[in-house]
Short mmCIF file of C-alpha atoms in Angstrom, two decimals:
data_model
loop_
_atom_site.label_atom_id
_atom_site.label_comp_id
_atom_site.label_asym_id
_atom_site.label_seq_id
_atom_site.Cartn_x
_atom_site.Cartn_y
_atom_site.Cartn_z
CA MET A 1 0.26 -47.85 -96.26
CA THR A 2 -0.91 -50.29 -93.76
CA LYS A 3 2.58 -51.35 -92.98
CA SER A 4 3.74 -47.82 -92.97
CA GLY A 5 0.92 -46.86 -90.69
CA THR A 6 1.60 -49.87 -88.60
CA ARG A 7 5.19 -48.89 -88.29
CA ALA A 8 4.22 -45.39 -87.53
CA THR A 9 1.82 -46.56 -84.96
CA GLY A 10 4.37 -48.99 -83.63
CA ALA A 11 7.03 -46.38 -83.60
CA ALA A 12 4.84 -43.95 -81.81
CA GLY A 13 3.54 -46.51 -79.38
CA PRO A 14 6.72 -47.17 -77.52
CA VAL A 15 7.50 -43.47 -77.30
CA GLY A 16 4.09 -42.62 -75.91
CA GLY A 17 4.16 -45.64 -73.58
CA SER A 18 7.54 -44.70 -72.26
CA GLY A 19 6.29 -41.20 -71.29
CA GLU A 20 3.25 -42.62 -69.58
CA GLY A 21 5.35 -45.17 -67.78
CA SER A 22 7.70 -42.50 -66.56
CA ALA A 23 4.81 -40.39 -65.14
CA ALA A 24 3.30 -43.45 -63.52
CA GLY A 25 6.65 -44.26 -61.99
CA LYS A 26 6.92 -40.82 -60.63
CA ASN A 27 3.43 -41.06 -59.20
CA ASP A 28 4.23 -44.44 -57.72
CA ARG A 29 7.41 -43.08 -56.23
CA LYS A 30 5.52 -40.08 -54.86
CA LYS A 31 2.90 -42.34 -53.36
CA ALA A 32 5.53 -44.60 -51.92
CA GLY A 33 7.37 -41.58 -50.54
CA LYS A 34 4.21 -40.24 -49.01
CA LYS A 35 3.43 -43.60 -47.47
CA LYS A 36 6.95 -43.84 -46.15
CA GLY A 37 6.71 -40.27 -44.83
CA ARG A 38 3.43 -41.05 -43.16
CA ARG A 39 4.92 -44.18 -41.63
CA THR A 40 7.94 -42.17 -40.45
CA LEU A 41 5.70 -39.43 -39.09
CA THR A 42 3.57 -42.04 -37.38
CA ARG A 43 6.66 -43.60 -35.82
CA VAL A 44 7.89 -40.15 -34.72
CA LEU A 45 4.49 -39.26 -33.30
CA VAL A 46 4.22 -42.62 -31.52
CA THR A 47 7.73 -42.22 -30.14
CA LEU A 48 7.06 -38.65 -29.17
CA GLY A 49 3.76 -39.63 -27.59
CA THR A 50 5.49 -42.41 -25.68
CA VAL A 51 8.19 -40.03 -24.48
CA VAL A 52 5.58 -37.44 -23.47
CA ALA A 53 3.53 -40.13 -21.71
CA VAL A 54 6.62 -41.35 -19.87
CA LEU A 55 7.55 -37.77 -18.94
CA LEU A 56 4.01 -37.02 -17.82
CA ALA A 57 3.94 -40.24 -15.81
CA ALA A 58 7.32 -39.38 -14.29
CA PHE A 59 6.20 -35.83 -13.59
CA GLY A 60 2.94 -37.11 -12.13
CA GLY A 61 4.85 -39.57 -9.98
CA TRP A 62 7.25 -36.86 -8.88
CA LEU A 63 4.36 -34.52 -8.15
CA ALA A 64 2.56 -37.26 -6.22
CA TRP A 65 5.75 -37.95 -4.26
CA LEU A 66 6.25 -34.24 -3.67
CA TRP A 67 2.66 -33.87 -2.48
CA THR A 68 2.64 -36.90 -0.19
CA SER A 69 6.04 -36.07 1.29
CA ALA A 70 5.26 -32.39 1.88
CA ASP A 71 3.37 -32.81 5.14
CA THR A 72 5.27 -33.45 8.35
CA SER A 73 4.16 -34.94 11.66
CA THR A 74 6.01 -35.77 14.86
CA VAL A 75 2.83 -36.75 16.70
CA GLY A 76 3.44 -39.87 18.76
CA LYS A 77 7.05 -40.16 17.60
CA GLY A 78 8.89 -38.31 20.36
CA SER A 79 10.22 -39.71 23.60
CA PHE A 80 10.08 -36.44 25.58
CA GLY A 81 13.28 -37.66 27.16
CA ASN A 82 14.93 -34.28 27.65
CA GLU A 83 14.24 -31.92 30.54
CA LEU A 84 13.14 -28.54 29.21
CA ALA A 85 15.88 -25.94 29.53
CA ILE A 86 14.82 -22.66 31.13
CA PRO A 87 16.81 -19.64 29.90
CA PRO A 88 18.48 -17.96 32.87
CA LEU A 89 17.27 -14.56 34.03
CA ALA A 90 19.92 -11.98 33.19
CA GLU A 91 21.09 -9.96 36.17
CA PRO A 92 22.15 -6.35 35.58
CA SER A 93 25.93 -6.11 35.47
CA ARG A 94 25.53 -2.88 37.40
CA VAL A 95 23.02 -0.20 38.36
CA LYS A 96 24.05 3.37 37.65
CA ALA A 97 23.61 6.24 40.09
CA ASP A 98 20.45 7.36 38.28
CA GLY A 99 18.97 3.86 38.64
CA THR A 100 19.69 2.69 35.07
CA LYS A 101 19.97 -1.08 34.93
CA VAL A 102 22.84 -2.17 32.67
CA PHE A 103 22.63 -5.55 30.91
CA ASP A 104 25.34 -7.19 28.83
CA LEU A 105 24.67 -9.26 25.71
CA GLU A 106 27.44 -10.80 23.64
CA MET A 107 26.77 -12.36 20.24
CA ARG A 108 28.89 -15.49 20.03
CA ALA A 109 29.57 -18.45 17.79
CA GLY A 110 29.59 -21.82 19.52
CA GLU A 111 28.58 -25.45 19.44
CA LYS A 112 25.74 -27.30 21.13
CA GLU A 113 24.97 -31.00 21.51
CA PHE A 114 21.27 -31.07 20.68
CA ARG A 115 21.54 -34.82 20.03
CA SER A 116 23.83 -37.17 21.86
CA GLY A 117 27.31 -37.30 20.33
CA GLN A 118 26.59 -34.70 17.64
CA ARG A 119 27.82 -31.17 18.10
CA THR A 120 26.10 -28.51 16.00
CA LYS A 121 27.59 -25.13 15.13
CA THR A 122 25.41 -22.38 16.58
CA TRP A 123 25.14 -18.74 17.48
CA GLY A 124 23.86 -17.37 20.76
CA PHE A 125 23.83 -14.50 23.24
CA ASN A 126 26.14 -15.01 26.24
CA GLY A 127 26.27 -18.71 25.41
CA ASP A 128 26.22 -21.26 22.62
CA HIS A 129 22.53 -20.96 21.63
CA LEU A 130 19.66 -18.52 22.26
CA GLY A 131 20.08 -15.98 25.07
CA PRO A 132 19.16 -15.14 28.65
CA THR A 133 15.77 -13.69 29.57
CA LEU A 134 16.00 -9.95 30.22
CA ARG A 135 13.48 -8.56 32.70
CA ALA A 136 12.53 -5.02 33.67
CA GLU A 137 9.64 -3.09 35.22
CA ARG A 138 7.61 -0.24 33.86
CA GLY A 139 9.41 2.97 34.74
CA ASP A 140 12.86 1.35 34.71
CA LYS A 141 15.68 2.92 32.76
CA VAL A 142 17.67 0.24 30.96
CA GLU A 143 20.90 0.13 29.00
CA VAL A 144 22.05 -2.92 27.04
CA ARG A 145 25.68 -3.25 26.01
CA VAL A 146 25.59 -5.40 22.86
CA ARG A 147 29.00 -6.72 21.81
CA ASN A 148 29.43 -8.58 18.52
CA THR A 149 32.12 -11.27 18.55
CA LEU A 150 30.81 -12.93 15.38
CA ASP A 151 32.66 -12.73 12.07
CA GLU A 152 29.86 -10.73 10.40
CA SER A 153 27.70 -7.74 11.23
CA SER A 154 24.32 -8.15 12.88
CA THR A 155 21.79 -6.21 14.94
CA VAL A 156 19.60 -6.73 18.00
CA HIS A 157 15.98 -5.61 17.63
CA TRP A 158 13.74 -5.31 20.69
CA HIS A 159 10.58 -6.82 19.22
CA GLY A 160 7.43 -5.27 20.69
CA MET A 161 9.25 -2.53 22.60
CA HIS A 162 8.31 1.14 22.51
CA LEU A 163 11.59 3.06 22.29
CA PRO A 164 13.40 5.70 20.21
CA ALA A 165 14.13 4.78 16.59
CA ARG A 166 17.90 4.99 17.13
CA MET A 167 17.63 2.34 19.87
CA ASP A 168 15.29 0.02 17.95
CA GLY A 169 17.95 -2.32 16.58
CA GLY A 170 16.54 -2.43 13.07
CA PRO A 171 18.60 -2.68 9.88
CA HIS A 172 19.99 0.84 10.34
CA GLN A 173 21.68 -0.05 13.65
CA MET A 174 24.28 -2.55 12.47
CA VAL A 175 26.91 -3.80 14.93
CA ARG A 176 30.06 -4.78 13.11
CA PRO A 177 32.43 -7.57 14.24
CA GLY A 178 34.32 -6.48 17.34
CA ALA A 179 32.06 -3.47 17.93
CA THR A 180 29.77 -2.67 20.85
CA TRP A 181 26.40 -0.91 20.59
CA THR A 182 24.80 0.50 23.74
CA PRO A 183 21.14 1.47 23.35
CA TYR A 184 19.30 2.93 26.33
CA TRP A 185 15.67 3.84 26.98
CA LYS A 186 12.97 4.07 29.62
CA ILE A 187 10.39 1.29 29.86
CA ASP A 188 7.03 2.93 29.30
CA GLN A 189 4.49 0.25 28.44
CA PRO A 190 2.43 -2.42 30.23
CA ALA A 191 3.65 -5.80 31.42
CA ALA A 192 4.20 -8.07 28.43
CA THR A 193 6.17 -10.93 26.89
CA LEU A 194 8.54 -9.40 24.33
CA TRP A 195 11.65 -10.80 22.65
CA TYR A 196 14.90 -9.76 21.01
CA HIS A 197 16.48 -11.02 17.79
CA PRO A 198 18.72 -9.88 14.90
CA HIS A 199 17.43 -7.68 12.08
CA PRO A 200 20.17 -7.30 9.41
CA HIS A 201 18.66 -6.40 6.05
CA GLY A 202 18.66 -9.46 3.79
CA ARG A 203 20.06 -11.88 6.39
CA THR A 204 17.58 -11.95 9.28
CA GLU A 205 16.32 -15.48 8.56
CA GLN A 206 19.71 -17.17 8.77
CA HIS A 207 20.79 -15.18 11.85
CA VAL A 208 17.65 -16.19 13.77
CA GLN A 209 17.91 -19.79 12.57
CA ARG A 210 21.41 -20.07 13.95
CA GLY A 211 20.15 -19.28 17.45
CA LEU A 212 20.19 -15.53 18.09
CA ALA A 213 17.00 -14.94 20.08
CA GLY A 214 15.80 -14.42 23.64
CA MET A 215 12.86 -13.17 25.71
CA PHE A 216 12.45 -9.75 27.26
CA LEU A 217 9.79 -9.74 29.99
CA LEU A 218 8.16 -6.55 31.25
CA ASP A 219 6.38 -6.23 34.61
CA ASP A 220 4.17 -3.56 36.14
CA ASP A 221 2.28 -2.98 39.38
CA LYS A 222 -1.09 -3.94 37.91
CA SER A 223 0.01 -7.36 36.70
CA ALA A 224 1.98 -7.99 39.88
CA ALA A 225 -1.18 -7.48 41.94
CA LEU A 226 -3.17 -10.08 39.99
CA PRO A 227 -3.36 -13.70 41.24
CA LEU A 228 -1.55 -15.13 38.21
CA PRO A 229 1.21 -17.75 38.11
CA LYS A 230 4.39 -15.68 38.24
CA LYS A 231 7.28 -17.79 39.59
CA TYR A 232 9.67 -17.78 36.62
CA GLY A 233 10.70 -21.30 35.61
CA VAL A 234 8.33 -22.88 38.16
CA ASP A 235 4.70 -22.12 37.32
CA ASP A 236 5.54 -19.38 34.79
CA LEU A 237 7.43 -20.96 31.88
CA PRO A 238 9.07 -19.35 28.83
CA VAL A 239 8.21 -21.46 25.76
CA ILE A 240 10.35 -20.40 22.77
CA VAL A 241 9.18 -22.60 19.88
CA GLN A 242 11.33 -23.09 16.76
CA ASP A 243 11.27 -25.61 13.95
CA VAL A 244 14.59 -27.10 12.86
CA LYS A 245 16.07 -29.59 10.43
CA PHE A 246 19.43 -31.32 10.69
CA ASP A 247 21.86 -32.31 7.94
CA GLY A 248 24.09 -34.68 9.80
CA ALA A 249 25.33 -32.75 12.82
CA GLU A 250 24.63 -29.33 11.31
CA PHE A 251 21.51 -27.24 10.92
CA ASP A 252 19.92 -27.50 7.49
CA HIS A 253 18.77 -24.02 6.47
CA GLY A 254 17.53 -24.93 2.98
CA ARG A 255 14.00 -24.34 1.77
CA GLY A 256 12.13 -27.29 0.30
CA LEU A 257 10.60 -27.26 -3.18
CA MET A 258 7.45 -25.13 -3.43
CA GLN A 259 7.98 -23.74 0.10
CA ASN A 260 7.19 -20.14 -0.79
CA VAL A 261 6.67 -19.20 2.86
CA GLY A 262 10.32 -19.85 3.69
CA PHE A 263 12.19 -22.45 5.71
CA LEU A 264 10.05 -25.23 7.24
CA GLY A 265 11.77 -27.68 9.58
CA ASP A 266 10.77 -31.29 10.19
CA ARG A 267 10.82 -31.11 13.99
CA THR A 268 10.49 -28.57 16.77
CA MET A 269 12.42 -27.61 19.84
CA VAL A 270 11.55 -25.46 22.85
CA ASN A 271 14.16 -23.19 24.46
CA GLY A 272 16.72 -25.07 22.38
CA THR A 273 15.59 -28.47 23.74
CA LEU A 274 14.54 -31.33 21.46
CA ASP A 275 11.80 -33.72 22.69
CA PRO A 276 11.30 -31.71 25.90
CA HIS A 277 9.28 -32.41 29.01
CA ARG A 278 8.74 -30.29 32.10
CA GLU A 279 7.72 -31.45 35.55
CA VAL A 280 5.27 -29.07 37.20
CA ARG A 281 4.09 -28.90 40.80
CA ASP A 282 1.29 -26.33 40.61
CA GLU A 283 -2.35 -26.66 39.63
CA LEU A 284 -2.12 -23.73 37.22
CA VAL A 285 0.83 -23.30 34.86
CA ARG A 286 1.43 -20.20 32.77
CA LEU A 287 3.07 -20.73 29.38
CA ARG A 288 4.57 -17.70 27.65
CA LEU A 289 4.34 -18.86 24.04
CA LEU A 290 6.74 -17.28 21.54
CA ASN A 291 6.76 -18.36 17.91
CA ALA A 292 10.44 -17.79 17.16
CA SER A 293 10.35 -19.82 13.95
CA THR A 294 11.25 -18.00 10.76
CA ALA A 295 8.26 -19.06 8.60
CA ARG A 296 6.13 -21.67 10.34
CA THR A 297 2.76 -20.84 11.88
CA TYR A 298 1.48 -23.01 14.74
CA SER A 299 -1.98 -23.82 16.02
CA PHE A 300 -1.40 -24.53 19.71
CA GLY A 301 -3.58 -26.92 21.68
CA PHE A 302 -3.22 -30.04 23.81
CA ASP A 303 -3.31 -33.68 22.76
CA ASP A 304 -6.41 -34.34 24.91
CA ASN A 305 -8.18 -31.25 23.51
CA ARG A 306 -8.50 -29.73 26.97
CA ARG A 307 -9.59 -26.12 27.18
CA TYR A 308 -7.12 -23.60 28.51
CA THR A 309 -7.16 -19.86 29.18
CA GLN A 310 -5.47 -17.16 27.15
CA ILE A 311 -4.56 -14.18 29.33
CA ALA A 312 -2.29 -12.07 27.11
CA THR A 313 -1.37 -11.16 23.54
CA ASP A 314 1.83 -9.64 22.11
CA GLY A 315 1.64 -6.39 24.05
CA GLY A 316 0.24 -7.51 27.39
CA LEU A 317 -2.81 -8.73 29.28
CA LEU A 318 -6.22 -9.03 27.69
CA GLU A 319 -9.09 -7.19 29.33
CA ARG A 320 -10.65 -10.54 30.21
CA PRO A 321 -9.49 -14.17 30.06
CA VAL A 322 -10.44 -16.16 26.94
CA GLN A 323 -11.24 -19.88 27.07
CA THR A 324 -10.10 -21.82 24.00
CA GLU A 325 -8.80 -25.11 22.60
CA ARG A 326 -6.68 -23.70 19.76
CA LEU A 327 -4.52 -20.62 19.35
CA GLN A 328 -2.82 -19.75 16.07
CA LEU A 329 0.49 -17.85 16.25
CA SER A 330 2.56 -16.84 13.23
CA PRO A 331 6.28 -15.98 13.38
CA GLY A 332 7.00 -13.21 15.89
CA GLU A 333 3.64 -13.45 17.70
CA ARG A 334 3.37 -14.16 21.42
CA ALA A 335 0.58 -15.22 23.75
CA GLU A 336 0.33 -16.16 27.40
CA ILE A 337 -1.89 -19.08 28.33
CA VAL A 338 -2.73 -20.80 31.61
CA VAL A 339 -3.41 -24.54 31.71
CA ARG A 340 -4.90 -26.44 34.65
CA MET A 341 -3.10 -29.63 35.67
CA ARG A 342 -4.32 -32.62 37.64
CA ALA A 343 -2.03 -34.55 39.98
CA GLY A 344 -0.06 -37.32 38.27
CA GLU A 345 -1.25 -36.60 34.72
CA ARG A 346 0.66 -35.90 31.54
CA THR A 347 -0.45 -33.70 28.68
CA THR A 348 1.30 -32.63 25.50
CA LEU A 349 1.34 -29.18 23.94
CA ARG A 350 0.75 -29.83 20.25
CA SER A 351 0.50 -27.88 17.02
CA PHE A 352 -2.48 -28.99 14.95
CA PRO A 353 -3.17 -28.73 11.19
CA GLN A 354 -4.72 -25.44 10.06
CA ASP A 355 -7.45 -24.80 7.52
CA ASN A 356 -7.18 -21.07 6.77
CA TYR A 357 -4.15 -20.92 4.46
CA GLY A 358 -6.24 -20.69 1.28
CA ASP A 359 -6.08 -23.30 -1.47
CA ALA A 360 -4.87 -26.88 -1.11
CA TRP A 361 -1.50 -26.07 -2.67
CA ASN A 362 -0.59 -23.37 -0.15
CA THR A 363 -2.05 -25.45 2.68
CA ARG A 364 0.18 -28.39 1.84
CA PHE A 365 3.40 -26.59 0.91
CA GLY A 366 3.00 -23.76 3.41
CA GLY A 367 3.05 -26.14 6.38
CA ALA A 368 -0.62 -25.94 7.33
CA ASP A 369 -1.07 -29.72 7.07
CA ASP A 370 1.77 -30.36 9.52
CA SER A 371 1.45 -31.35 13.15
CA PHE A 372 3.98 -31.45 15.98
CA ASP A 373 4.22 -32.70 19.54
CA ILE A 374 6.01 -29.75 21.13
CA LEU A 375 6.27 -30.08 24.93
CA GLN A 376 5.04 -32.63 27.46
CA LEU A 377 3.92 -31.37 30.87
CA ARG A 378 4.22 -33.91 33.69
CA ALA A 379 2.30 -33.14 36.86
CA ALA A 380 3.67 -34.23 40.22
CA GLU A 381 1.65 -36.66 42.36
CA ALA A 382 0.78 -33.77 44.67
CA LEU A 383 0.22 -30.24 43.38
CA ARG A 384 0.33 -26.88 45.13
CA PRO A 385 -3.10 -25.23 44.97
CA SER A 386 -3.35 -22.15 42.73
CA PRO A 387 -5.77 -19.25 43.20
CA ALA A 388 -8.56 -18.88 40.66
CA LEU A 389 -7.84 -16.66 37.68
CA PRO A 390 -9.37 -13.18 37.89
CA GLN A 391 -12.33 -12.43 35.63
CA LYS A 392 -10.88 -9.03 34.74
CA LEU A 393 -7.24 -8.59 33.86
CA GLY A 394 -6.76 -4.94 32.95
CA GLU A 395 -7.45 -2.01 30.66
CA LEU A 396 -5.99 -1.85 27.16
CA GLU A 397 -3.63 1.02 26.44
CA VAL A 398 -4.05 0.86 22.66
CA PRO A 399 -6.18 3.27 20.59
CA ASP A 400 -9.68 2.40 19.40
CA GLY A 401 -9.32 4.47 16.23
CA SER A 402 -11.99 7.03 17.16
CA ASP A 403 -9.48 9.89 17.03
CA ALA A 404 -7.64 8.76 13.90
CA VAL A 405 -6.40 11.62 11.74
CA ARG A 406 -5.37 9.59 8.71
CA ALA A 407 -5.96 6.24 7.01
CA ARG A 408 -3.31 4.29 5.13
CA HIS A 409 -3.46 1.09 3.09
CA PHE A 410 -0.85 -1.64 2.73
CA ASP A 411 -1.06 -4.32 0.06
CA LEU A 412 1.05 -7.36 0.96
CA LYS A 413 2.85 -9.19 -1.82
CA LYS A 414 6.03 -11.22 -1.74
CA SER A 415 7.39 -8.85 -4.39
CA GLY A 416 7.01 -5.93 -1.96
CA ILE A 417 4.55 -3.90 0.11
CA ASN A 418 2.40 -1.54 -1.96
CA GLY A 419 4.36 -2.67 -5.00
CA ARG A 420 7.77 -1.59 -3.68
CA LYS A 421 10.69 -3.56 -2.37
CA MET A 422 12.55 -2.32 0.69
CA ALA A 423 15.06 0.47 0.05
CA MET A 424 17.28 1.46 2.96
CA ASP A 425 17.50 5.09 1.85
CA ARG A 426 13.77 5.59 1.20
CA ILE A 427 11.18 6.53 3.82
CA ASP A 428 7.83 5.23 2.61
CA GLU A 429 5.49 6.79 5.18
CA THR A 430 5.73 9.83 7.45
CA VAL A 431 3.60 10.01 10.59
CA THR A 432 3.12 12.86 13.04
CA ARG A 433 4.06 12.35 16.66
CA GLY A 434 1.10 12.18 19.03
CA THR A 435 -1.45 11.21 16.38
CA THR A 436 -3.57 8.11 15.81
CA GLU A 437 -3.98 6.49 12.39
CA THR A 438 -5.81 3.51 10.92
CA TRP A 439 -3.85 1.15 8.71
CA THR A 440 -5.71 -1.32 6.50
CA VAL A 441 -3.53 -4.30 5.59
CA ARG A 442 -4.61 -6.66 2.81
CA ASN A 443 -3.25 -9.99 1.55
CA THR A 444 -4.50 -11.27 -1.80
CA ASN A 445 -1.12 -12.75 -2.76
CA GLY A 446 -2.22 -16.42 -2.73
CA MET A 447 0.11 -17.33 0.13
CA PRO A 448 0.25 -16.58 3.87
CA HIS A 449 1.86 -13.40 5.16
CA ASN A 450 1.93 -11.55 8.45
CA PHE A 451 2.53 -7.92 9.40
CA HIS A 452 4.75 -6.51 12.15
CA VAL A 453 5.14 -2.83 13.02
CA HIS A 454 8.12 -1.63 15.04
CA ASP A 455 7.77 0.65 18.09
CA VAL A 456 3.98 0.50 18.54
CA GLN A 457 1.34 -1.80 19.95
CA PHE A 458 -1.90 -1.56 17.98
CA ARG A 459 -5.53 -2.62 18.22
CA VAL A 460 -7.16 -4.86 15.60
CA LEU A 461 -10.42 -3.10 14.70
CA GLU A 462 -11.70 -5.42 11.97
CA VAL A 463 -10.92 -8.73 10.31
CA ASN A 464 -12.54 -8.93 6.87
CA GLY A 465 -14.96 -6.22 7.93
CA LYS A 466 -16.03 -7.97 11.13
CA ILE A 467 -15.22 -7.58 14.83
CA PRO A 468 -12.01 -9.52 15.54
CA PRO A 469 -12.20 -12.82 17.43
CA PRO A 470 -11.47 -12.68 21.20
CA HIS A 471 -7.83 -13.78 20.90
CA LEU A 472 -7.07 -10.72 18.73
CA ARG A 473 -8.68 -8.14 21.00
CA GLY A 474 -5.56 -7.32 22.97
CA ALA A 475 -2.49 -5.19 22.25
CA LYS A 476 -0.71 -6.53 19.17
CA ASP A 477 2.43 -5.76 17.21
CA THR A 478 2.27 -8.72 14.79
CA VAL A 479 -0.76 -10.24 13.04
CA PHE A 480 -1.26 -13.23 10.76
CA LEU A 481 -2.89 -12.58 7.38
CA PRO A 482 -3.65 -15.72 5.39
CA ASN A 483 -4.52 -15.21 1.73
CA GLY A 484 -7.83 -13.37 1.37
CA THR A 485 -7.53 -11.53 4.69
CA THR A 486 -7.93 -7.80 5.28
CA MET A 487 -7.32 -6.27 8.71
CA LYS A 488 -7.92 -2.74 9.93
CA LEU A 489 -5.57 -1.59 12.70
CA ALA A 490 -5.48 1.46 14.98
CA LEU A 491 -2.01 2.78 15.86
CA ARG A 492 -0.83 5.74 17.93
CA PHE A 493 2.66 7.17 17.44
CA GLU A 494 4.07 8.63 20.63
CA GLY A 495 7.59 9.26 19.39
CA PRO A 496 10.07 10.70 20.10
CA ALA A 497 10.27 12.32 16.69
CA ASP A 498 13.31 11.53 14.54
CA PRO A 499 12.96 12.51 10.87
CA ASP A 500 16.26 10.89 9.85
CA THR A 501 15.98 7.50 11.56
CA PRO A 502 13.07 5.30 10.46
CA TYR A 503 11.27 2.39 12.00
CA VAL A 504 10.19 -0.48 9.74
CA TYR A 505 7.06 -2.51 9.07
CA HIS A 506 7.34 -5.86 7.35
CA CYS A 507 6.21 -9.42 6.88
CA HIS A 508 7.72 -11.45 9.75
CA LEU A 509 8.00 -14.54 7.61
CA LEU A 510 11.70 -13.83 7.52
CA TYR A 511 12.38 -15.17 4.01
CA HIS A 512 9.81 -12.67 2.74
CA GLU A 513 11.37 -9.89 4.82
CA ASP A 514 14.84 -10.69 3.51
CA GLU A 515 13.53 -10.64 -0.07
CA GLY A 516 12.36 -7.05 0.41
CA MET A 517 8.84 -7.31 1.83
CA MET A 518 9.43 -4.37 4.15
CA GLY A 519 8.92 -0.59 4.28
CA GLN A 520 10.03 2.31 6.49
CA PHE A 521 8.22 5.06 8.37
CA ALA A 522 9.53 8.10 10.23
CA VAL A 523 7.90 9.86 13.18
CA VAL A 524 8.12 13.65 12.91
CA GLU A 525 6.78 16.72 14.66
CA LYS A 526 3.75 18.43 13.14
CA GLY A 527 4.76 20.24 9.96
CA GLN A 528 8.17 18.56 9.86
CA ARG A 529 9.36 16.51 6.87
CA ALA A 530 11.16 13.20 6.93
CA GLY A 531 14.84 13.16 6.04
CA ARG A 532 16.76 10.65 3.98
CA PRO A 533 18.28 7.77 5.94
CA ASP A 534 21.69 6.31 5.25
CA ALA A 535 21.59 3.50 2.66
CA GLY A 536 24.30 1.71 4.60
CA GLY A 537 26.67 0.07 2.14
CA ALA A 538 27.67 -3.58 2.07
CA ASP A 539 26.30 -4.40 5.49
CA GLY A 540 22.89 -2.89 4.71
CA GLY A 541 23.10 -0.26 7.44
CA ARG A 542 25.48 2.12 9.10
CA ASP A 543 27.29 1.22 12.30
CA ALA A 544 25.09 1.69 15.33
CA HIS A 545 26.37 4.20 17.85
CA ALA A 546 24.44 5.04 20.98
CA GLY A 547 25.66 6.53 24.19
CA HIS A 548 24.67 8.93 26.94
#
């Protein structure tokens, strides 16, 4: 029994032991597998963490490089070795029997040697780059024969001019290659510094960058009677400021990373002149400042922080002179300033960094941290004496809003104005001829914008609910609205009425305009409805035809 039991026990023992050993092996293998899996997971996580850390470090390094390389300064780096070019005054090609002055402008492709030995492809009016200065007096009848010899369609818009919608030169008045457009109108507004430039829908930025721009000066009896510097090219200087960048011999039109405002160049030129200086021989010198850049805003002052006098805004003379050290102008804005010179001295017109762009990101990548030496003035050893500036300059011919019949609101976003992108065949607003309105324009888009209205000069009533600063109290057609800014404007629409041909309003940061940040308004007679403008086709607008 014992043996039998022993055998039974012995026989059973190995069988039971084998089962337990098999389970233990499985457990051991599971444990080993888990350990191996944990080790593999650990290696994967360590590798992944290392890769992420390297990527984060690389991204951080790239971001740091991007940040530190985003600001630009030419301060102290220029030689001012080039004499400032003064655009020639255009003479009328003829004067008609009724007194109409006829000017000729031809859009041309050309080349210009901005830098020694390097010829750059350009566009210009009547020449290789930029255009002549047109000049007329209040009451003059003018006609401009615009011929397009380029290989693509373009337009010529008379920025700041009050004139019929069909003569405005906006995106609906395209001039095709080989065609001639002849707008005509009567000058009926005060003396002012205006300008002309292309306005093709979707392509304005590149057309202006290539060099299509020029000044249009208006005179009147009131300004002529004032003791102001007024000898063109002598003590009264056009100052067309543009930022540029070169890629070898050619213009670089590309936008940098994060540059949501549009193209920002790494240097400036004045009247198409790099590193310019101008010798002056008068105690007082008038500078007609035009920001003809496509996206960059400047804060104008002098390197020695001298005070100077602002005498005019976009649409003409201020009521009284304004003393200042800085003057901010966004694309399309103009101002006239007078600076006092001392015999034998030199002073440099400079653009200084700006602190009102909003957050640090927009300040850095929107160009507000940048600074430029723009133009050096060199006074002769003996200067002609200049009369003192008058304490009163004139009366404003812009409405004060007291008789406004309607209020409108415009919300500025890069995606569109009031939530809508530009449509050539849609009129967004209809206004009645002879009425005054208030327009409230707001920017909460996180980036800088500005606002330009065709045909009218307006008055700024409020900036963020407060009385505007002195430099904004004149006649304006373009205003700068950094993020967080709301402006209330008073506008009067004198016509003539044209329900089928609209004017436009838009951001004059031209990249934003080209992307669709623009709307249209028509001026109609009381009780009349706006029509439906032509959508245009491939060129964005119908051919412009105008004739007597």
